[in-house]
Amino acid sequence: MTIKKVCCLGAGYVGGPTCSIMAYKCPDIQVIVVDKSKQRIDEWNSDVLPIYEPGLDEVVKQCRGKNLHFSTEIETAIKEADLIFISVNTPTKTFGYGKGKAADLKYVELAARDIVETVESGFKIVVEKSTVPVKAAESISTILHSKQKAGVEFQVLSNPEFLAEGSAITDLLHAERVLIGGEQSPKGKLAIGALSWIYQHWIPEEKILTMDTWSSELSKLAANAFLAQRISSINALTPLCEETGADVSEVAKAIGKDSRIGSKFLQASVGFGGSCFQKDILNLVYICESLGLQEVAAYWNSVIVINDYQKRRFSLRIVHRLFNTVTDKRISILGFAFKKNTGDTRESAAIHLSKHLMDENAKLAIYDPKVDKQQILDDLSHPYISEDPSRVARLVTIHQSAYEAGQGSHALVICTEWDEFVKLDFRRMYEIMEKPAFVFDGRKILDHEALISIGFEVETIGKRFNQSANRLDDF
Ligand SMILES: NC(=O)C1=CN([C@@H]2O[C@H](COP(=O)(O)OP(=O)(O)OC[C@H]3O[C@@H](n4cnc5c(N)ncnc54)[C@H](O)[C@@H]3O)[C@@H](O)[C@H]2O)C=CC1
Ligand SMILES: O=C(O)[C@H]1O[C@H](OP(=O)(O)OP(=O)(O)OC[C@H]2O[C@@H](n3ccc(=O)[nH]c3=O)[C@H](O)[C@@H]2O)[C@H](O)[C@@H](O)[C@@H]1O
C-alpha cells in the first residue's frame, strides 16, 4: 500500500518536529499537521515557531507550503489522509480515579472519536504516537470499530516517539531505533509495512523494530523509566558524596567506563524535569498498582521519590548556606527551562526550587534565554505552586540578562545548563552582587575553583568544598 497523505493530530513538541522531518525526508508525501489550537497553528505558519528546537526553523522553512502544512481544518485533513498520527497530550490525571498517577486519555479518545466520525471511506492507518498506558491502542481500536461506517477499515499501530527536546531534529534524523507495534494479522502487517516504508526514506531498515502493540506501548514507558532511573541513581549518590567528601563526577566517570553501565545519563543534577519522565513513571506505577503489583509499583515510584528529595534538598541547602534565612534576599535564578536548548518549562526543577524559595519569602530575579516572561509567571502562579498568586507579583521579577538578574543579589542559582552561563564574566558578576556572594550550581557546569578564587562561596551537587564545610562549622 502506498502512502500519499499523512495527517497528524496535535502540533506540539512531538507532532511538529516529527512531521517536519517526515516532510523533509519524504518529498513524495504530503504531510498536514492539525491542531485544535488556532494560536498554535498560526505560530507554526509564522516566522516565530511555537517551540524552540535547534535546526527546526530551517527544516520548516524548507518544506512549509510545499509538502508540509499546518492547519486547523481537522476534518478535511483526516478525510484525505491515508495514515493519521495521534500526537496529542496525555497528561497525568488531576481528578477522579488514578488522580495524580494515571494518564489522562481524554485527548487521545477525543481524537479517536474525531477520526471515526469523520472518515467516510477507505483503509486508514491510525498511529498512536502519544505515550499511552499499555493496551491504549486496543481502546482506540474498540472506539474506531464500534462506530465504523460501511466501506471503512481501520488498523491501529503503536509508534512511540523517543526524541528528546533540545535535540529533537538530530534525534529524528538519526534515530537509534524506530518502534512499530501492530496486530500480527495480514492487515496488521500491511499497516506496519506502510509505516515502515515511510521511515525507510531515511532510517536504515535494521533500525526499524516491529513487534506486537502491547510490547511497543510498554517499551516506551520502560525506556523513560530506565532513563529517569539512571538520573535518580546518580542523584541518590550525591548526598553521600557531599557527606563523605567524594566527588560525584569522579564516581560517574569511574562507573561509566564499565561498558555494561555506560557513561550517558549519569549527570547529577538538581533533579530531572520535563513533561514526560515523571508522568510516564507515575503511569507505570499506576498500571502496576492496578494489577496488584505493589512491590513493582514501589520500585518505580522510588525514582520519583529520589527526584523530589533532590529538588527539596537543594533548596534547603540554599537556605541553610544563606545563614538560614532568605527572607527579602534577592536570589537570581539562572535558567528556567527543564534543560538547555528548549523553551519548555514543564515540570522544570526551577519551578519547584522557586516555590521552596518563595515559601521562604525570598525575592527571585529570574532569567532564561528562551522562556517567555509570561510563561514563568504562569508557572509560578499555578495553584500547585502558589496558593496566593499575589505573592508572585511581590516576590518575582523577570530579567533580560544574567547580569541584570544578578545585580544586587545574594546568590546565583544555576537551574538550567545553558552554555551562556558557562561563559559569563564572573568577575563582573561578583562586583555587582551582595557580599558574601554565593553560587549554587545545580547543574555542575561552572569552573568552581575559578569562582572560589574570585571570592565566591560555591555550592554544587555531589561535591563538598572544604571552604564551605569550614564556613558551615563557623556558622
Ligand atoms: N515532549 C516530548 O519531548 C515528547 C512527548 N512524547 C509524548 O507525545 C505526546 C504529545 O506530547 P507533546 O507534543 O509534548 O504535547 P503538546 O502539549 O506539546 O502538544 C499536544 C497538542 O495536541 C493538541 N490536541 C489535543 N487534542 C487534539 C485533537 N483532538 N485534535 C488536534 N489537536 C489536538 C493540543 O492542542 C496540543 O497542541 C504525549 O503523549 C507525550 O507523552 C513522546 C516523546 C517526546
Ligand atoms: O518521552 C519523552 O518525552 C522523552 O523524554 C526524555 O527526553 P526529554 O525529557 O525531552 O529530555 P532528557 O534529555 O531526557 O532530559 C530530561 C531531564 O533529565 C535531566 N537529566 C538528563 C540527563 C542526565 O544525565 N541528568 C539529568 O539531570 C535533564 O536536565 C532534564 O531535566 C527522553 O530522553 C526521550 O527519549 C523521550 O522521548
XYZ file of C-alpha atoms and ligand atoms in Angstrom:
556
model
C 0.000 0.000 0.000
C 1.349 3.457 -0.886
C 1.001 6.359 1.494
C 0.449 9.688 -0.262
C -1.026 11.798 2.521
C -0.247 11.813 6.207
C -2.064 13.822 8.818
C -1.049 14.412 12.421
C -3.467 15.385 15.183
C -1.505 17.572 17.589
C 1.029 20.239 16.592
C 3.065 20.087 19.792
C 6.658 19.271 20.716
C 6.301 15.850 19.091
C 3.823 16.343 16.239
C 5.523 19.485 14.898
C 9.164 18.321 14.687
C 8.311 14.703 13.761
C 6.131 15.725 10.837
C 8.592 18.405 9.731
C 11.329 15.788 9.406
C 8.921 13.380 7.704
C 8.045 16.033 5.110
C 11.731 16.944 4.712
C 12.755 13.341 4.087
C 9.707 12.242 2.081
C 9.088 14.746 -0.729
C 6.646 12.242 -2.259
C 4.305 12.513 0.757
C 2.012 15.410 1.693
C 2.121 15.987 5.455
C -0.583 18.000 7.232
C -0.282 18.829 10.930
C -3.531 19.913 12.545
C -4.382 21.215 15.978
C -7.444 22.410 17.848
C -5.475 25.463 18.949
C -5.682 28.173 16.280
C -2.963 30.149 18.033
C -0.548 27.232 17.845
C -1.239 26.676 14.143
C -0.881 30.408 13.420
C 2.515 30.284 15.110
C 3.597 27.255 13.057
C 2.659 29.288 9.969
C 4.582 32.351 11.163
C 8.253 33.313 11.355
C 8.360 32.592 15.091
C 7.554 28.918 15.625
C 5.697 27.960 18.829
C 8.596 25.842 20.071
C 12.326 26.447 20.141
C 14.315 23.499 18.830
C 17.755 23.824 17.237
C 17.563 23.221 13.470
C 13.752 23.189 13.336
C 13.306 26.622 11.724
C 15.410 25.653 8.710
C 13.538 22.389 8.110
C 10.127 24.056 8.429
C 11.109 26.930 6.137
C 12.302 24.483 3.518
C 9.132 22.347 3.439
C 6.255 24.584 4.591
C 3.782 25.292 1.801
C 5.302 22.534 -0.355
C 4.636 19.174 1.290
C 4.311 20.389 4.895
C 1.155 22.199 6.009
C -0.169 23.419 9.364
C -3.918 23.802 9.642
C -6.971 23.844 11.908
C -9.051 22.077 9.238
C -9.021 18.828 11.187
C -11.897 17.109 9.358
C -10.514 17.710 5.877
C -7.078 16.534 6.916
C -8.457 13.333 8.461
C -10.670 12.610 5.446
C -7.852 12.954 2.945
C -5.118 11.132 4.856
C -4.066 7.526 4.293
C -2.303 7.495 7.634
C -3.200 9.505 10.747
C -0.863 10.094 13.673
C -2.401 10.804 17.073
C 0.166 13.010 18.781
C -1.947 14.738 21.379
C -1.091 15.383 25.009
C -1.512 12.635 27.623
C -1.039 14.471 30.929
C -1.312 12.947 34.386
C -4.914 12.877 35.614
C -5.722 15.647 38.075
C -9.096 14.281 39.176
C -11.091 11.107 39.852
C -9.712 7.553 39.756
C -5.967 7.467 39.316
C -5.675 11.179 40.167
C -2.009 12.211 40.274
C -0.807 8.990 38.614
C -2.819 7.608 35.701
C -2.524 9.114 32.224
C -5.487 11.237 31.216
C -6.517 9.671 27.921
C -9.278 12.193 27.250
C -7.451 13.826 24.332
C -6.493 10.501 22.759
C -10.063 9.258 22.992
C -11.477 12.501 21.566
C -9.003 12.254 18.695
C -10.149 8.677 18.002
C -13.771 9.832 18.040
C -12.952 12.710 15.658
C -11.414 10.157 13.309
C -14.252 7.639 13.345
C -16.891 10.321 12.901
C -15.044 11.944 10.004
C -13.767 9.047 7.902
C -16.249 8.070 5.209
C -14.419 5.505 3.130
C -11.245 3.526 2.649
C -8.477 1.807 4.623
C -6.984 4.139 7.240
C -3.975 3.517 9.376
C -4.226 5.208 12.760
C -0.901 5.568 14.545
C -0.652 6.093 18.280
C 2.343 8.422 18.637
C 1.370 9.811 22.039
C 2.809 7.987 25.047
C -0.019 5.913 26.488
C -0.644 3.125 29.004
C -0.348 -0.456 27.797
C -3.461 -1.511 25.869
C -4.467 2.032 24.877
C -4.239 1.015 21.200
C -6.795 -1.644 21.974
C -9.153 1.032 23.380
C -8.598 3.234 20.333
C -9.302 0.261 18.106
C -12.507 -0.535 20.022
C -13.729 3.059 19.634
C -12.878 3.100 15.931
C -14.562 -0.237 15.211
C -17.666 0.450 17.310
C -18.793 3.300 15.035
C -17.083 2.303 11.822
C -19.133 3.020 8.694
C -19.586 0.562 5.822
C -16.642 0.709 3.421
C -14.273 1.964 6.111
C -11.477 -0.105 7.617
C -9.030 0.870 10.377
C -5.745 -0.575 11.561
C -4.215 0.850 14.737
C -0.442 0.915 15.227
C 1.726 1.935 18.148
C 4.729 4.047 17.129
C 6.099 5.705 20.269
C 8.455 8.640 19.928
C 11.900 8.698 21.562
C 13.084 12.212 20.681
C 14.410 14.398 23.477
C 13.688 18.120 23.499
C 16.625 20.308 22.592
C 17.988 17.628 20.261
C 14.753 16.644 18.523
C 15.964 17.269 14.981
C 19.149 15.216 15.384
C 17.249 12.516 17.255
C 14.668 12.269 14.480
C 17.197 12.338 11.651
C 19.463 9.747 13.262
C 17.057 7.700 15.348
C 18.767 4.769 17.066
C 15.580 2.807 16.569
C 12.024 3.256 15.341
C 9.456 1.113 17.064
C 6.286 -0.051 15.361
C 3.785 -2.233 17.171
C 0.774 -3.694 15.433
C -1.616 -6.577 15.079
C 0.099 -9.712 13.851
C -2.684 -10.301 11.259
C -2.279 -9.847 7.442
C -3.948 -6.389 7.612
C -1.876 -5.502 10.672
C 1.296 -6.479 8.846
C 0.219 -4.446 5.821
C -0.176 -1.363 8.041
C 3.183 -1.998 9.753
C 4.789 -2.285 6.308
C 3.257 1.012 5.159
C 4.516 2.967 8.190
C 7.873 1.246 7.964
C 8.113 2.327 4.303
C 7.757 5.982 5.369
C 10.604 5.683 7.888
C 12.773 3.807 5.415
C 13.075 7.067 3.455
C 15.811 7.967 5.956
C 16.153 5.265 8.641
C 18.047 2.036 7.809
C 15.666 -0.922 7.775
C 17.546 -2.811 10.506
C 16.821 0.031 12.923
C 13.073 -0.317 12.457
C 11.798 -2.745 15.067
C 8.381 -4.266 14.644
C 6.513 -6.109 17.371
C 3.099 -6.609 18.907
C 1.255 -3.485 20.048
C 1.463 -4.088 23.790
C 5.200 -4.705 23.811
C 5.635 -1.497 21.846
C 3.496 0.510 24.274
C 5.283 -0.917 27.313
C 8.717 -0.367 25.716
C 8.085 3.376 25.606
C 7.168 3.578 29.303
C 10.078 1.279 30.147
C 12.592 3.369 28.167
C 11.641 6.542 30.016
C 11.583 4.717 33.350
C 15.109 3.338 32.752
C 16.458 6.753 31.732
C 14.926 8.526 34.726
C 16.100 5.705 36.991
C 19.712 6.362 35.961
C 19.395 10.021 36.909
C 17.833 9.168 40.267
C 20.543 6.557 40.839
C 23.369 9.032 40.325
C 21.471 11.717 42.243
C 20.979 9.275 45.120
C 24.766 9.172 45.452
C 25.090 12.961 45.711
C 24.220 13.371 49.395
C 26.684 10.573 50.136
C 29.372 12.437 48.199
C 28.605 15.688 49.963
C 28.812 13.977 53.367
C 31.956 11.963 52.704
C 33.961 14.327 50.531
C 33.719 12.153 47.406
C 33.011 13.867 44.073
C 30.007 12.516 42.183
C 31.527 13.494 38.802
C 34.524 11.258 39.539
C 32.211 8.457 40.616
C 30.154 8.855 37.419
C 33.318 8.816 35.330
C 34.567 5.674 37.069
C 31.363 3.677 36.814
C 30.581 4.940 33.301
C 33.797 3.388 31.955
C 32.260 -0.020 32.523
C 30.628 -0.712 29.176
C 27.864 -2.639 30.933
C 26.904 0.596 32.721
C 27.873 3.167 30.071
C 28.626 6.849 30.538
C 25.447 8.531 29.291
C 22.715 9.921 31.532
C 24.898 9.981 34.622
C 24.956 13.748 35.017
C 23.974 14.500 38.607
C 21.627 17.464 38.811
C 19.113 19.400 40.842
C 16.588 16.812 39.606
C 15.106 15.809 36.291
C 12.220 17.745 34.785
C 10.314 17.724 31.532
C 6.819 16.777 30.558
C 7.378 13.034 30.379
C 9.688 11.297 32.863
C 7.533 11.887 35.920
C 4.261 11.489 34.024
C 5.293 8.221 32.399
C 6.716 6.682 35.579
C 3.587 7.619 37.511
C 1.607 5.983 34.740
C 3.733 2.831 35.054
C 3.277 2.878 38.833
C -0.475 3.201 38.398
C -0.610 0.258 35.990
C 1.388 -1.873 38.441
C -0.871 -0.889 41.347
C -3.976 -1.632 39.274
C -2.576 -5.108 38.629
C -1.844 -5.651 42.334
C 1.937 -5.494 41.754
C 2.664 -3.360 44.819
C 6.386 -4.164 45.083
C 6.974 -3.336 41.430
C 4.980 -0.113 41.805
C 7.047 0.880 44.849
C 10.289 0.143 42.973
C 9.493 2.523 40.109
C 7.908 5.083 42.412
C 11.217 5.391 44.260
C 12.662 7.058 41.131
C 10.207 9.916 41.683
C 10.752 9.918 45.447
C 14.507 10.496 44.960
C 13.853 13.193 42.357
C 11.554 15.108 44.714
C 14.066 14.666 47.524
C 16.848 16.043 45.322
C 14.911 19.216 44.434
C 13.913 19.784 48.065
C 17.405 19.075 49.339
C 18.986 21.642 47.016
C 16.502 24.340 48.068
C 17.158 23.588 51.724
C 20.872 23.820 51.130
C 20.450 27.276 49.628
C 18.502 28.466 52.658
C 20.956 26.823 55.033
C 24.035 28.341 53.392
C 22.438 31.783 53.281
C 22.563 31.795 57.087
C 19.217 30.033 57.468
C 17.157 32.928 56.195
C 16.403 34.107 52.681
C 13.552 36.420 53.604
C 13.770 39.516 51.387
C 17.114 38.367 49.999
C 17.468 38.696 46.250
C 18.292 35.336 44.656
C 18.996 35.052 40.934
C 17.550 32.015 39.254
C 19.591 31.408 36.114
C 17.661 29.158 33.770
C 14.011 28.222 33.965
C 13.644 25.653 31.147
C 13.819 21.991 32.211
C 17.034 21.581 30.180
C 19.093 23.654 27.764
C 18.149 24.271 24.127
C 14.426 24.325 24.791
C 11.943 26.923 25.983
C 9.828 24.194 27.605
C 9.312 24.587 31.353
C 7.028 21.648 32.031
C 7.979 20.063 35.395
C 11.190 22.091 35.363
C 13.213 21.762 38.570
C 13.404 25.583 38.556
C 9.661 25.793 39.253
C 9.912 23.635 42.377
C 13.042 25.358 43.558
C 11.385 28.751 43.090
C 8.365 27.545 45.029
C 10.500 26.500 48.005
C 12.341 29.831 47.965
C 9.114 31.835 47.600
C 7.733 29.923 50.591
C 10.728 31.357 52.476
C 9.881 34.864 51.178
C 12.983 35.183 49.005
C 12.900 37.732 46.178
C 13.576 35.901 42.926
C 15.256 37.557 39.939
C 14.773 35.091 37.101
C 16.481 34.926 33.718
C 16.215 32.317 30.969
C 17.351 32.962 27.383
C 14.421 31.100 25.785
C 11.479 31.138 28.176
C 8.858 33.886 27.835
C 8.236 36.143 30.802
C 4.539 35.231 30.855
C 5.317 31.515 30.879
C 7.443 31.912 34.014
C 4.780 33.972 35.751
C 2.062 31.475 34.776
C 4.130 28.538 36.019
C 4.772 30.192 39.369
C 1.165 31.359 39.765
C -0.223 27.853 39.264
C -2.334 26.797 42.296
C 0.012 23.830 42.915
C 2.899 26.264 43.274
C 1.447 29.432 44.844
C -1.632 29.378 46.991
C -1.587 33.164 46.801
C -0.672 34.389 43.279
C -0.200 37.959 44.568
C 2.989 36.627 46.164
C 4.412 36.062 42.687
C 3.872 39.721 41.829
C 5.518 40.725 45.103
C 8.481 38.346 45.035
C 9.352 37.652 41.385
C 10.992 39.777 38.704
C 11.958 38.562 35.227
C 15.124 39.828 33.558
C 16.678 40.190 30.138
C 20.183 39.024 31.028
C 22.061 37.094 33.683
C 23.847 40.298 34.759
C 20.557 42.170 35.146
C 19.243 39.312 37.300
C 22.493 39.085 39.239
C 22.642 42.805 40.096
C 22.459 43.214 43.884
C 21.673 39.550 44.512
C 22.968 37.433 47.375
C 23.142 34.258 45.346
C 23.120 32.861 41.819
C 21.322 29.552 41.411
C 22.045 27.673 38.182
C 18.923 25.693 37.329
C 19.440 25.076 33.588
C 22.742 24.166 31.938
C 22.635 26.890 29.240
C 26.045 27.317 27.560
C 25.895 31.084 28.019
C 26.068 30.663 31.806
C 29.436 28.929 31.488
C 30.742 31.882 29.501
C 29.598 34.596 31.934
C 32.169 37.099 33.142
C 32.088 36.065 36.798
C 34.456 38.838 37.900
C 31.913 41.346 36.625
C 29.125 39.338 38.259
C 30.987 39.265 41.583
C 31.349 43.052 41.519
C 27.615 43.660 41.112
C 26.464 41.145 43.742
C 25.968 41.489 47.514
C 28.726 40.004 49.650
C 29.280 37.300 50.592
C 28.337 36.290 47.035
C 27.120 32.717 46.679
C 26.862 30.445 43.644
C 24.692 27.329 43.840
C 25.455 25.298 40.755
C 22.544 22.873 40.330
C 23.944 21.636 37.024
C 27.638 21.253 37.755
C 28.614 23.305 34.703
C 30.811 26.041 36.182
C 34.518 26.155 36.977
C 34.173 26.060 40.745
C 37.844 26.555 41.580
C 37.907 29.707 39.427
C 34.787 31.010 41.175
C 36.302 30.382 44.594
C 39.454 32.236 43.590
C 37.335 35.241 42.596
C 35.821 35.214 46.078
C 32.526 33.385 45.591
C 31.138 30.938 48.110
C 30.361 27.879 45.971
C 27.960 25.006 46.470
C 27.227 22.328 43.930
C 25.613 18.932 43.655
C 27.538 15.904 44.860
C 30.717 17.665 45.918
C 31.732 19.366 49.126
C 34.217 22.199 49.069
C 36.426 22.357 52.161
C 35.889 26.043 52.253
C 32.117 25.671 52.569
C 32.417 22.952 55.207
C 34.536 25.313 57.348
C 32.172 28.210 56.895
C 29.232 25.995 57.846
C 31.054 24.971 61.023
C 31.737 28.613 61.799
C 28.085 29.416 61.442
N 7.541 16.405 24.513
C 8.348 15.405 24.217
O 9.558 15.572 24.118
C 7.810 14.034 23.977
C 6.474 13.745 24.146
N 6.001 12.477 23.911
C 4.569 12.189 24.034
O 3.911 12.748 22.892
C 2.608 13.225 23.253
C 2.482 14.683 22.873
O 3.413 15.427 23.620
P 3.740 16.947 23.275
O 3.884 17.095 21.805
O 4.847 17.333 24.165
O 2.375 17.643 23.742
P 1.905 19.138 23.464
O 1.021 19.516 24.590
O 3.071 19.994 23.124
O 1.025 19.011 22.122
C -0.182 18.327 22.045
C -1.096 19.114 21.103
O -2.241 18.320 20.804
C -3.338 19.221 20.580
N -4.584 18.455 20.602
C -5.213 17.871 21.657
N -6.296 17.199 21.240
C -6.367 17.359 19.899
C -7.255 16.872 18.886
N -8.280 16.069 19.182
N -7.040 17.242 17.610
C -5.994 18.043 17.295
N -5.114 18.509 18.195
C -5.289 18.157 19.479
C -3.163 20.236 21.681
O -3.861 21.441 21.365
C -1.634 20.422 21.678
O -1.235 21.495 20.850
C 2.456 12.944 24.744
O 1.800 11.715 24.902
C 3.888 12.826 25.234
O 3.990 11.973 26.345
C 6.813 11.482 23.471
C 8.146 11.712 23.259
C 8.756 13.008 23.486
O 9.148 10.754 26.248
C 9.712 11.824 26.269
O 9.157 12.913 26.446
C 11.200 11.927 26.117
O 11.729 12.073 27.459
C 13.129 12.270 27.524
O 13.500 13.445 26.802
P 13.397 14.906 27.440
O 12.568 14.859 28.671
O 12.984 15.811 26.357
O 14.907 15.295 27.820
P 16.097 14.495 28.542
O 17.348 14.837 27.859
O 15.806 13.069 28.713
O 16.151 15.194 29.971
C 15.118 15.027 30.920
C 15.542 15.672 32.238
O 16.589 14.925 32.846
C 17.684 15.772 33.169
N 18.927 14.987 33.066
C 19.222 14.305 31.944
C 20.371 13.545 31.861
C 21.240 13.475 32.951
O 22.297 12.784 32.944
N 20.916 14.172 34.071
C 19.774 14.926 34.165
O 19.510 15.524 35.221
C 17.590 16.900 32.145
O 18.274 18.036 32.569
C 16.084 17.083 32.086
O 15.645 17.891 33.147
C 13.837 11.086 26.857
O 15.244 11.338 26.848
C 13.337 10.880 25.431
O 13.936 9.718 24.867
C 11.818 10.715 25.457
O 11.314 10.575 24.138
